[in-house]
Coordinates of C-alpha atoms in Angstrom, one line a residue:
X1 CA -3.3 -25.0 -14.8
X2 CA -3.6 -22.0 -12.5
X3 CA -0.8 -19.4 -12.6
X4 CA -1.4 -18.5 -8.9
X5 CA 0.0 -20.0 -5.8
X6 CA -1.3 -19.6 -2.3
X7 CA 0.9 -20.0 0.7
X8 CA -2.0 -21.0 2.9
X9 CA -4.1 -24.2 2.8
X10 CA -7.1 -23.0 0.8
X11 CA -7.8 -23.0 -2.9
X12 CA -7.2 -19.8 -4.8
X13 CA -10.0 -17.3 -5.5
X14 CA -7.8 -14.2 -5.9
X15 CA -7.3 -12.7 -8.4
X16 CA -10.0 -13.2 -11.0
X17 CA -8.2 -13.9 -14.4
X18 CA -9.7 -12.2 -17.5
X19 CA -8.3 -12.9 -20.9
X20 CA -9.1 -11.5 -24.4
X21 CA -12.0 -12.8 -26.5
X22 CA -9.7 -12.3 -29.6
X23 CA -6.0 -12.7 -29.9
X24 CA -4.3 -9.3 -29.7
X25 CA -7.4 -7.5 -28.4
X26 CA -6.6 -4.0 -27.1
X27 CA -7.2 -3.5 -23.4
X28 CA -8.6 -0.1 -24.2
X29 CA -11.0 -1.5 -26.8
X30 CA -12.2 -4.1 -24.3
X31 CA -12.8 -1.6 -21.5
X32 CA -16.4 -0.7 -22.4
X33 CA -17.5 -4.4 -22.4
X34 CA -15.4 -5.3 -19.4
X35 CA -15.9 -2.3 -17.0
X36 CA -19.0 -3.5 -15.2
X37 CA -17.7 -7.1 -15.0
X38 CA -14.4 -5.9 -13.5
X39 CA -16.2 -3.6 -11.0
X40 CA -18.4 -6.6 -9.9
X41 CA -15.4 -8.8 -9.4
X42 CA -13.5 -6.1 -7.5
X43 CA -16.3 -5.8 -5.0
X44 CA -16.7 -9.5 -4.4
X45 CA -13.1 -10.9 -4.8
X46 CA -11.0 -7.7 -4.6
X47 CA -8.6 -8.2 -7.5
X48 CA -8.6 -8.8 -11.3
X49 CA -5.7 -9.8 -13.5
X50 CA -6.0 -8.8 -17.1
X51 CA -3.7 -11.0 -19.1
X52 CA -3.0 -11.3 -22.8
X53 CA -4.4 -8.0 -23.9
X54 CA -2.5 -5.5 -26.0
X55 CA -1.2 -2.6 -23.9
X56 CA 1.3 -1.1 -26.2
X57 CA 2.3 2.0 -24.2
X58 CA 2.1 3.5 -20.7
X59 CA -0.3 6.0 -22.1
X60 CA -2.6 3.2 -23.0
X61 CA -2.4 1.9 -19.5
X62 CA -3.1 5.4 -18.2
X63 CA -6.2 5.7 -20.4
X64 CA -7.5 2.4 -19.2
X65 CA -7.1 3.3 -15.6
X66 CA -8.8 6.7 -16.1
X67 CA -11.6 5.0 -18.0
X68 CA -13.1 3.9 -14.7
X69 CA -14.4 7.4 -14.2
X70 CA -12.0 9.0 -11.6
X71 CA -9.0 11.3 -12.1
X72 CA -5.8 9.6 -11.3
X73 CA -4.2 10.7 -8.0
X74 CA -0.9 12.2 -7.3
X75 CA 1.3 10.4 -4.8
X76 CA 1.1 12.7 -1.7
X77 CA 2.2 12.0 1.8
X78 CA 4.0 9.0 0.5
X79 CA 6.1 6.6 2.6
X80 CA 8.4 5.2 -0.2
X81 CA 10.5 6.6 -3.0
X82 CA 8.9 6.6 -6.5
X83 CA 8.9 8.8 -9.6
X84 CA 6.1 10.1 -11.7
X85 CA 6.1 8.7 -15.2
X86 CA 3.5 11.3 -16.2
X87 CA -0.2 12.1 -15.8
X88 CA -0.8 10.2 -12.5
X89 CA 1.3 7.1 -13.4
X90 CA 4.2 6.4 -11.2
X91 CA 7.1 3.9 -10.9
X92 CA 6.5 1.2 -8.4
X93 CA 8.5 1.6 -5.1
X94 CA 12.1 2.3 -5.9
X95 CA 13.7 0.0 -3.4
X96 CA 16.8 -2.1 -4.3
X97 CA 15.9 -5.2 -6.2
X98 CA 17.1 -7.5 -3.4
X99 CA 14.7 -6.1 -0.9
X100 CA 11.3 -7.7 -0.1
X101 CA 8.4 -5.3 0.3
X102 CA 5.9 -6.7 2.8
X103 CA 2.1 -6.9 2.2
X104 CA 0.4 -3.6 2.6
X105 CA -2.7 -1.6 1.5
X106 CA -1.7 1.6 -0.1
X107 CA -1.6 4.6 2.3
X108 CA -3.3 2.6 5.1
X109 CA -1.1 4.6 7.5
X110 CA -3.2 7.7 6.8
X111 CA -6.9 8.7 7.0
X112 CA -7.2 9.2 3.3
X113 CA -6.3 6.6 0.6
X114 CA -7.1 5.5 -2.9
X115 CA -9.9 2.9 -3.3
X116 CA -8.5 1.6 -6.6
X117 CA -5.0 0.8 -7.7
X118 CA -3.6 -0.5 -10.9
X119 CA -0.2 -2.2 -11.7
X120 CA 1.0 -2.6 -15.3
X121 CA 4.0 -4.9 -16.1
X122 CA 6.0 -3.2 -18.8
X123 CA 9.0 -5.5 -18.3
X124 CA 8.9 -8.7 -16.3
X125 CA 12.0 -9.6 -14.4
X126 CA 13.7 -12.7 -15.6
X127 CA 13.8 -14.0 -12.0
X128 CA 11.5 -13.0 -9.1
X129 CA 9.7 -9.7 -8.9
X130 CA 6.2 -10.9 -8.3
X131 CA 3.6 -8.7 -6.7
X132 CA 2.0 -11.0 -4.1
X133 CA -1.5 -10.1 -2.9
X134 CA -3.8 -11.1 0.0
X135 CA -7.5 -10.6 1.0
X136 CA -7.7 -8.0 3.8
X137 CA -11.0 -9.6 5.0
X138 CA -9.4 -13.0 5.3
X139 CA -6.5 -11.5 7.2
X140 CA -8.9 -9.9 9.7
X141 CA -10.8 -13.1 10.2
X142 CA -7.5 -15.0 10.9
X143 CA -6.1 -12.4 13.2
X144 CA -6.0 -13.4 16.9
X145 CA -8.9 -11.8 18.8
X146 CA -6.7 -9.9 21.3
X147 CA -4.8 -8.3 18.4
X148 CA -8.0 -7.3 16.7
X149 CA -9.3 -5.8 19.9
X150 CA -6.3 -3.6 20.5
X151 CA -6.1 -2.5 16.9
X152 CA -9.8 -1.6 16.9
X153 CA -9.0 1.5 18.9
X154 CA -6.6 2.8 16.3
X155 CA -2.8 3.4 16.0
X156 CA -0.5 6.3 16.1
X157 CA 2.1 6.6 13.4
X158 CA 5.2 8.6 14.1
X159 CA 7.5 9.8 11.3
X160 CA 10.8 11.7 11.4
X161 CA 11.7 13.0 8.0
X162 CA 15.2 13.7 6.9
X163 CA 18.4 11.8 6.6
X164 CA 17.0 8.5 7.9
X165 CA 13.8 8.7 5.9
X166 CA 12.4 10.6 3.0
X167 CA 12.8 14.3 3.3
X168 CA 9.6 16.2 4.1
X169 CA 10.0 18.2 0.9
X170 CA 9.6 15.0 -1.2
X171 CA 6.8 13.5 1.0
X172 CA 4.6 16.7 0.8
X173 CA 5.7 17.7 -2.7
X174 CA 6.6 21.2 -1.5
X175 CA 9.4 23.3 0.0
X176 CA 6.9 25.5 1.9
X177 CA 6.6 24.9 5.7
X178 CA 3.3 26.7 5.5
X179 CA 1.9 24.3 2.9
X180 CA 3.0 21.3 5.1
X181 CA 1.3 22.8 8.1
X182 CA -1.9 23.4 6.1
X183 CA -1.8 19.8 4.9
X184 CA -1.4 18.5 8.4
X185 CA -4.3 20.7 9.7
X186 CA -6.6 19.3 7.0
X187 CA -5.5 15.7 7.7
X188 CA -5.6 15.9 11.5
X189 CA -1.9 15.3 11.8
X190 CA 0.2 16.7 14.7
X191 CA 3.5 18.2 13.6
X192 CA 6.6 19.8 15.1
X193 CA 9.7 21.3 13.5
X194 CA 12.9 20.1 15.1
X195 CA 15.8 22.3 16.0
X196 CA 17.9 20.7 13.2
X197 CA 15.3 21.8 10.7
X198 CA 13.6 18.4 10.4
X199 CA 10.0 17.5 10.8
X200 CA 8.2 15.0 13.1
X201 CA 4.5 14.1 12.6
X202 CA 2.1 12.0 14.6
X203 CA -1.3 10.8 13.3
X204 CA -4.0 8.7 15.0
X205 CA -5.5 6.5 12.3
X206 CA -7.5 3.3 11.9
X207 CA -6.2 -0.2 12.6
X208 CA -9.3 -1.8 11.1
X209 CA -11.8 -0.2 8.7
X210 CA -15.1 -0.7 7.0
X211 CA -15.4 -0.8 3.2
X212 CA -17.6 2.1 2.2
X213 CA -19.6 0.1 -0.4
X214 CA -19.9 -3.4 1.1
X215 CA -19.6 -2.5 4.8
X216 CA -17.2 -5.4 5.3
X217 CA -14.6 -5.0 7.9
X218 CA -11.0 -5.3 6.8
X219 CA -7.5 -5.4 8.3
X220 CA -6.2 -1.9 7.2
X221 CA -3.0 -0.6 8.6
X222 CA 0.8 -0.7 8.1
X223 CA 1.8 -1.4 11.6
X224 CA 4.2 -4.2 10.5
X225 CA 6.0 -1.8 8.2
X226 CA 6.3 1.1 10.5
X227 CA 7.1 -0.8 13.7
X228 CA 10.7 -0.8 14.7
X229 CA 10.8 -4.6 14.5
X230 CA 10.7 -4.2 10.7
X231 CA 14.3 -3.0 10.9
X232 CA 17.1 -5.5 10.9
X233 CA 18.0 -6.2 14.5
X234 CA 21.5 -4.7 14.3
X235 CA 20.2 -1.6 12.5
X236 CA 17.4 -1.1 15.0
X237 CA 19.8 -1.5 18.0
X238 CA 22.2 1.0 16.5
X239 CA 19.5 3.6 15.6
X240 CA 17.9 3.3 19.1
X241 CA 21.3 3.8 20.7
X242 CA 22.2 6.8 18.6
X243 CA 18.9 8.6 18.3
X244 CA 16.5 7.1 20.8
X245 CA 13.1 5.5 20.1
X246 CA 11.4 8.8 19.6
X247 CA 13.7 9.8 16.8
X248 CA 13.5 6.6 14.8
X249 CA 12.6 7.4 11.2
X250 CA 9.3 5.5 11.6
X251 CA 7.4 3.8 14.4
X252 CA 3.9 3.0 15.4
X253 CA 2.2 2.6 18.8
X254 CA -1.2 1.8 20.1
X255 CA -3.7 4.7 20.2
X256 CA -3.1 5.2 23.9
X257 CA 0.6 5.7 23.3
X258 CA 1.8 2.4 24.7
X259 CA 4.3 0.4 22.7
X260 CA 3.2 -2.6 20.6
X261 CA 5.2 -5.7 21.6
X262 CA 7.5 -7.3 19.0
X263 CA 5.6 -10.6 19.6
X264 CA 2.4 -9.0 18.3
X265 CA 4.1 -8.0 15.1
X266 CA 5.4 -11.6 14.7
X267 CA 1.8 -12.9 14.9
X268 CA 0.6 -10.4 12.4
X269 CA 3.3 -11.2 9.9
X270 CA 2.6 -14.9 10.2
X271 CA -1.1 -14.3 9.3
X272 CA -0.1 -12.1 6.4
X273 CA 2.2 -14.8 5.1
X274 CA -0.5 -17.5 5.3
X275 CA -2.9 -15.5 3.2
X276 CA -0.5 -14.5 0.5
X277 CA -1.3 -15.3 -3.2
X278 CA 1.5 -15.0 -5.7
X279 CA 1.8 -15.2 -9.5
X280 CA 4.6 -14.5 -12.0
X281 CA 4.3 -11.3 -14.0
X282 CA 3.9 -11.5 -17.8
X283 CA 4.7 -8.6 -20.0
X284 CA 1.6 -6.5 -20.6
X285 CA -0.3 -7.8 -17.5
X286 CA -2.5 -5.3 -15.7
X287 CA -3.5 -6.1 -12.1
X288 CA -6.4 -4.0 -10.7
X289 CA -7.1 -4.1 -7.0
X290 CA -9.7 -2.7 -4.6
X291 CA -7.1 -1.2 -2.3
X292 CA -9.2 -1.8 0.9
X293 CA -10.1 -5.4 0.1
X294 CA -6.6 -6.6 -1.1
X295 CA -3.1 -5.8 0.1
X296 CA 0.0 -6.1 -2.2
X297 CA 3.7 -6.7 -1.8
X298 CA 6.9 -7.2 -3.9
X299 CA 9.3 -10.1 -4.1
X300 CA 13.0 -9.6 -4.7
X301 CA 14.2 -9.9 -8.2
X302 CA 17.1 -10.1 -10.6
X303 CA 17.5 -8.4 -13.9
X304 CA 15.5 -5.6 -15.4
X305 CA 12.0 -5.0 -14.1
X306 CA 9.5 -2.2 -14.8
X307 CA 6.0 -2.1 -13.2
X308 CA 4.1 1.2 -13.2
X309 CA 1.3 2.1 -10.9
X310 CA -1.8 4.3 -11.0
X311 CA -4.3 5.2 -8.2
X312 CA -7.8 6.7 -8.1
X313 CA -11.0 7.2 -6.2
X314 CA -9.9 8.9 -2.9
X315 CA -11.7 7.9 0.3
X316 CA -11.2 9.5 3.6
X317 CA -11.8 8.6 7.2
X318 CA -11.2 12.1 8.6
X319 CA -14.4 12.1 10.7
X320 CA -13.1 9.2 12.8
X321 CA -13.0 5.5 12.9

C-alpha cells in the first residue's frame, strides 16, 4: 500500500521510499551505506523519503544533512518568515496554519539557490500539514508551449520591503544599507531607496533552467507566488487602489517589462496541481529533495506541527540564462 497520492492520472514515482534494514536503525549510522544510493535516486527521481529511522534530535538531523559534504546554508534574501533553530537548520515557513503554501522551488526567484534541501518532521500535525511535491521536469513538459516560450526569456521580480512585506533588514540579515547595496551588486539586482526609507528591488532571472549535472530542462520560477493574482481578489484590489501596482509588496512581469496576464497564471497553477504528489508526515521522517528537480508546498493543518529545514550546495546563474 503506497503512502503517496498523486493528483494527476499517472502512477507515483516520487519520492523514493527508503526504510531501515533493522528496526530502530539510526539515520546517522545508515548514512555511510545509503549516501551513494540517495544521491543516485535524487538525480533520477528528484526526491527521497527516509522513513522509520531513528532521528532523536534536531542535531542528528543537522549532522545527517551536513554528511552529504556541503556546509549548510544560511537563509539569505528570503521571501518568507522563518527562524533559525541553529547551525543552518531553520523552521519551515512561519505562515498561519490555515494558509496553503503553493508549490515552489526554493529561491527560484533569484539567480542563486540551494541544490539540496532537507525536511525533518519533528512533530506531525494531527490533521493536514503535508508537504506536497512535484517533478519540475514533468511540469515543464506539461506547460503549454506559448507559456514556455515567454518564460524562456526570463522574468523580472519586483519587491517592496516594509510594512506590506518582510522588512529589508530581515531579508538581507543586516541593518546596513551599504551591505544591502553590496549584496545587490554581487547578485545583479537593481535597487532604490524610497523617500519613506523603504527599499524596492528588481531582478531579471530565469523562468526555465538547466540542471547543472543532468542538463535536463526544468520549470524553475516563482511567478505564481509573486504575481498579484496570488493575492485574494479583494486584497489585491484594495492594495492596487491604495498603493498602485508599482508599490505592491511583490509582483513579477515578463523580461521585457510587460504584465503577465492573470489567465497565464491560472494555466500554470492548473499544471502544478495536476503534477502534485502528497503524503502524510510521520514523526521522524526526513524528506530530501533535489531543489531544481522537485518543487515543494505545504497544506493547511490543525494542531501542533514542527518541520525543520536545511539547505546546502549553492548553485548560481549569475552569468545569465
